[in-house]
Amino acid sequence: MSRPSSAGPSTSKPCGKQQQQQQLTPSLAAAAAPAAAAAAPASNNAAAAATISAAGAASSGVPAAATVLSSPGGGDGSGGPVSPQHHELTSLFECPVCFDYVLPPILQCQAGHLVCNQCRQKLSCCPTCRGSLTPSIRNLAMEKVASAVLFPCKYATTGCSLTLHHTEKPEHEDICEFRPYSCPCPGASCKWQGSLEAVMSHLMHAHKSITTLQGEDIVFLATDINLPGAVDWVMMQSCFGHHFMLVLEKQEKYEGHQQFFAIVLLIGTRKQAENFAYRLELNGNRRRLTWEATPRSIHDGVAAAILNSDCLVFDTAIAHLFADNGNLGINVTISTCCP
């Protein structure tokens, strides 16, 4: 599929090695994002190169206490309440404000009505009877009942079929594959959230300044790596019927010590990411620096990888060994893993 014209300036003519080069103009990191859809994988020996101008500053397991919901007739575990009685029991814990579940510690008003702790902090009176919420009264009986009930994941309506003990529920929901996806673009200015299927559509329409290259073997050329402060370089790579986001960040993780962090993210689930591997390689002046890993899902994001140094990490001195006139080329290779 051809790259949309909105992705950036026109592509130069391919050279003898079937390479393409594309120059992007500088833009704010929050506005930089891919603008191309999936295309057929390129041949193994076809390489492409993109010059990316610097932007501005910058597998979840099932808990032991979790079960899979079965449909009322004993179905296939694809969702629905375990039984009408179970649904009736869990409905007793519904917060009248946000309709999420009231979980321990459970507090009640003087008349015995419940409201979840998050909503309670924003209220001056009981939303059911308008009575006083003070003093705080614990409902120990309901807390004991809650400990004996398995609650549906809050993302049950989008496909999650697990029920969990209330102590396991928050941790699961933080990593649930059915929770909304956030915009994967570096920076915090875009607050978009939506389904995985809607991610690429969002990127194509809301972020149009990052290019997409086709093929499993490309060259990611970041320009002006000597720019001061925190800087992001981002582009997309499309191969094997999937989209991958390539991110290079420069930041001062430790005071007075700037570092570069390079990583590949899959626009997909954690399970899908396990089917691929990527290799980042710096070459130059008879030197080579290589990093190989499994791509992270965009559900995990870049920040977690940088925090744990689970990516290619190098300092400015190393960058200068491989840079050419302030431009740094990173060879990126995506491959599939044997099952």
XYZ file of C-alpha atoms in Angstrom:
339
model
C 0.000 0.000 0.000
C 1.423 3.388 -0.846
C 2.245 5.848 1.881
C -0.311 8.677 2.181
C 0.884 12.040 1.045
C 0.202 13.449 4.501
C 3.038 11.396 5.965
C 5.641 13.919 4.857
C 7.679 15.075 1.858
C 7.859 12.949 -1.251
C 10.087 9.901 -1.470
C 13.336 10.085 -3.400
C 14.027 7.657 -6.210
C 15.219 4.212 -5.034
C 18.904 3.525 -5.484
C 20.470 0.279 -6.717
C 20.012 -1.365 -3.298
C 16.280 -0.631 -3.333
C 16.704 1.956 -0.577
C 14.366 4.839 -0.024
C 15.117 8.002 1.888
C 12.646 10.436 3.337
C 13.169 13.712 5.216
C 10.712 14.883 7.831
C 10.537 18.413 9.140
C 10.921 19.028 12.890
C 7.713 19.007 14.901
C 6.563 18.721 18.462
C 6.866 15.195 19.866
C 3.231 15.162 20.893
C 2.197 15.801 17.279
C 4.585 13.256 15.772
C 2.906 9.983 14.876
C 2.530 7.491 12.058
C 0.208 8.058 9.133
C 0.218 4.872 7.110
C -1.732 1.638 7.069
C -0.468 -1.933 6.792
C 1.023 -3.166 3.548
C 2.349 -6.452 2.227
C 5.731 -7.400 3.738
C 8.759 -6.420 1.707
C 11.307 -8.970 0.546
C 14.004 -9.997 3.006
C 16.780 -8.207 1.162
C 14.887 -4.991 0.526
C 16.042 -2.243 2.882
C 14.619 1.224 3.276
C 15.962 4.261 5.066
C 14.139 7.182 6.604
C 15.616 10.377 7.919
C 13.684 11.452 10.980
C 14.144 14.997 12.237
C 14.250 15.436 15.977
C 10.979 16.277 17.655
C 10.569 18.572 20.627
C 11.085 17.641 24.288
C 9.828 15.042 24.965
C 2.339 -11.020 29.520
C -0.096 -10.665 31.923
C -0.862 -13.823 33.962
C -4.219 -14.771 35.406
C -4.173 -14.479 39.221
C -4.774 -17.609 41.243
C -7.988 -16.077 42.571
C -9.396 -15.478 39.091
C -11.850 -17.589 37.154
C -13.308 -17.362 33.686
C -16.909 -16.341 33.464
C -19.134 -18.905 31.826
C -22.378 -18.166 30.094
C -25.583 -18.999 31.997
C -25.967 -22.347 30.271
C -22.446 -23.399 31.144
C -21.137 -21.964 27.820
C -17.650 -21.540 26.487
C -16.195 -19.053 28.958
C -16.604 -16.142 26.565
C -18.383 -13.905 29.055
C -21.672 -13.318 30.822
C -22.569 -13.844 34.485
C -21.768 -17.117 36.211
C -25.384 -17.301 37.360
C -28.296 -14.950 38.002
C -27.699 -15.399 41.719
C -24.052 -14.380 41.390
C -24.996 -11.286 39.390
C -27.624 -10.394 41.981
C -25.051 -10.714 44.750
C -22.383 -8.590 43.061
C -24.996 -5.956 42.191
C -25.346 -5.261 45.921
C -21.830 -3.802 45.764
C -22.495 -1.373 42.903
C -21.644 2.232 43.682
C -24.697 4.451 42.995
C -22.439 7.150 41.559
C -19.919 5.460 39.232
C -21.537 1.991 39.082
C -18.181 0.358 39.806
C -17.965 -2.009 42.763
C -17.671 -0.896 46.382
C -14.695 -2.893 47.640
C -13.063 -3.137 51.083
C -12.601 -1.107 53.139
C -16.362 -0.556 52.815
C -17.828 2.561 54.407
C -21.502 3.409 54.765
C -23.608 6.425 55.630
C -25.565 6.547 58.876
C -28.534 4.913 57.117
C -26.421 2.037 55.779
C -26.034 3.076 52.125
C -22.751 2.303 50.380
C -20.591 4.375 48.072
C -17.124 3.533 46.747
C -14.090 5.168 48.325
C -13.176 7.111 45.176
C -16.600 8.727 44.916
C -16.918 9.212 48.663
C -13.944 11.571 48.640
C -15.821 13.866 46.233
C -19.176 13.872 48.023
C -20.511 15.913 50.921
C -23.592 13.757 51.489
C -24.922 10.288 50.727
C -26.062 10.114 47.070
C -28.939 7.788 48.043
C -30.521 9.424 51.098
C -28.682 12.779 51.218
C -27.691 11.979 54.776
C -24.309 12.719 56.303
C -21.295 10.645 55.335
C -19.580 11.433 58.603
C -18.514 9.927 60.852
C -17.031 7.118 58.754
C -18.759 3.847 59.558
C -17.197 0.531 58.497
C -19.547 -2.182 57.254
C -17.641 -5.267 58.367
C -20.417 -7.661 57.346
C -20.316 -6.506 53.710
C -16.523 -6.675 53.757
C -16.726 -10.347 54.735
C -19.229 -10.993 51.949
C -16.959 -9.187 49.473
C -14.105 -11.496 50.438
C -16.235 -14.488 49.456
C -17.364 -13.099 46.080
C -15.533 -13.016 42.747
C -16.059 -9.723 40.916
C -16.058 -9.240 37.132
C -13.204 -7.264 35.630
C -14.226 -3.660 34.967
C -13.491 -4.295 31.278
C -16.012 -7.140 30.999
C -18.069 -5.040 28.576
C -15.124 -4.894 26.162
C -14.385 -8.615 26.286
C -12.629 -9.636 29.508
C -14.224 -12.802 30.893
C -12.416 -13.028 34.228
C -13.884 -12.799 37.711
C -11.453 -12.028 40.501
C -11.111 -11.736 44.252
C -11.290 -8.085 45.206
C -7.622 -8.054 46.269
C -6.560 -9.209 42.792
C -8.927 -6.986 40.835
C -6.930 -3.699 40.760
C -3.673 -5.369 39.721
C -5.358 -7.325 36.928
C -7.197 -4.277 35.598
C -3.930 -2.350 35.351
C -2.654 -4.883 32.808
C -5.889 -6.247 31.359
C -5.638 -6.758 27.605
C -9.169 -5.389 27.223
C -8.540 -2.047 28.881
C -8.494 0.950 26.544
C -5.275 1.612 24.655
C -3.662 5.013 25.052
C -2.087 6.905 22.188
C 1.391 5.343 21.822
C 3.074 8.547 20.669
C 5.814 9.781 23.028
C 4.849 12.788 25.079
C 1.808 13.358 27.242
C -0.179 15.908 25.254
C -2.442 13.406 23.438
C -5.025 11.980 25.830
C -6.763 9.732 23.304
C -7.896 6.289 24.425
C -9.702 3.600 22.490
C -9.712 0.014 21.296
C -6.707 -1.658 19.684
C -8.559 -1.712 16.374
C -8.907 2.076 16.532
C -5.248 2.862 17.285
C -4.018 3.012 13.690
C -7.042 5.022 12.584
C -6.321 7.520 15.358
C -2.665 7.771 14.383
C -3.481 8.284 10.708
C -5.976 11.059 11.349
C -4.662 12.811 14.478
C -0.893 12.440 13.967
C 0.390 12.868 10.445
C 4.029 13.893 10.731
C 5.731 10.523 11.301
C 6.513 8.359 8.329
C 5.932 4.634 7.828
C 8.398 2.400 5.982
C 7.575 -1.025 4.576
C 9.677 -4.135 5.111
C 11.296 -6.103 7.895
C 14.756 -4.578 7.359
C 15.025 -0.792 7.380
C 17.360 1.994 8.476
C 16.104 4.472 11.056
C 18.122 7.685 10.591
C 17.727 10.195 13.435
C 18.987 13.675 12.628
C 20.428 16.348 14.905
C 21.138 14.071 17.840
C 23.149 16.876 19.457
C 20.057 18.953 20.147
C 19.916 19.895 23.840
C 17.315 18.639 26.278
C 14.916 15.709 26.032
C 14.257 14.749 22.423
C 12.187 12.035 20.686
C 12.594 10.485 17.250
C 9.704 8.280 16.119
C 8.744 6.356 12.992
C 6.654 3.342 11.992
C 7.673 0.094 10.354
C 5.121 -2.126 8.620
C 5.808 -5.810 7.978
C 4.313 -9.262 8.482
C 0.858 -7.688 8.435
C 1.569 -5.655 11.585
C 2.714 -2.168 12.498
C 5.705 -1.489 14.733
C 6.606 1.826 16.345
C 10.310 2.663 16.539
C 11.268 5.116 19.251
C 14.595 6.764 20.056
C 14.591 8.991 23.119
C 17.310 11.147 24.561
C 16.836 12.097 28.165
C 18.731 12.845 31.318
C 17.856 9.777 33.385
C 20.571 10.656 35.874
C 21.593 14.237 36.650
C 24.242 15.460 34.273
C 24.271 12.198 32.302
C 22.322 12.120 29.063
C 21.428 8.749 27.588
C 19.730 7.414 24.465
C 17.021 4.741 24.658
C 15.900 2.858 21.535
C 12.994 0.406 21.487
C 10.439 -1.224 19.191
C 6.757 -1.461 20.153
C 4.086 -3.561 18.467
C 0.732 -1.996 17.705
C -0.890 -5.087 19.158
C -1.367 -7.205 22.266
C 1.325 -8.689 24.481
C 0.485 -12.147 23.177
C 0.916 -10.987 19.585
C 4.241 -9.338 20.481
C 5.599 -12.708 21.624
C 5.473 -13.881 17.995
C 8.160 -11.397 16.931
C 11.727 -10.409 17.661
C 13.610 -7.268 16.723
C 17.248 -6.329 16.358
C 18.698 -2.832 16.625
C 22.211 -2.370 15.344
C 24.627 0.550 15.248
C 27.475 0.235 12.730
C 30.375 2.509 11.930
C 34.106 3.005 12.160
C 34.676 -0.759 12.482
C 32.423 -0.895 15.504
C 29.090 -2.612 16.098
C 26.544 -2.343 18.887
C 23.559 -4.725 18.805
C 20.409 -5.211 20.878
C 17.945 -8.065 20.349
C 14.651 -8.498 22.178
C 10.947 -9.202 21.919
C 9.001 -6.044 21.049
C 6.795 -4.632 23.749
C 3.097 -4.102 23.224
C 1.966 -0.491 23.132
C -0.073 -1.466 26.207
C 3.219 -1.441 28.115
C 4.510 1.765 26.578
C 7.976 3.246 26.307
C 8.290 4.634 29.842
C 8.305 1.220 31.539
C 11.019 -0.066 29.207
C 13.206 2.977 29.851
C 12.652 2.738 33.598
C 13.914 -0.862 33.577
C 16.529 -0.258 30.838
C 14.803 -3.008 28.826
C 15.914 -1.507 25.526
C 19.045 -0.439 23.693
C 20.763 2.055 26.015
C 23.847 4.093 25.180
C 25.271 7.430 26.258
C 26.246 10.433 24.171
C 29.870 9.294 23.898
C 28.778 6.013 22.301
C 26.339 7.866 20.052
C 29.135 10.068 18.715
C 31.195 6.977 17.821
C 28.476 5.914 15.381
C 27.072 9.276 14.322
C 27.887 11.002 11.062
C 27.687 14.802 11.184
C 25.177 14.666 14.022
C 22.996 12.016 12.369
C 22.622 8.524 13.797
C 21.546 5.538 11.707
C 20.033 2.486 13.418
C 19.484 -0.709 11.439
C 16.138 -2.208 12.456
C 15.236 -5.802 11.658
C 11.929 -7.454 12.565
C 11.618 -11.231 12.437
C 9.036 -13.825 13.358
C 9.599 -16.354 16.117
C 9.089 -20.063 15.565
C 6.149 -21.398 17.642
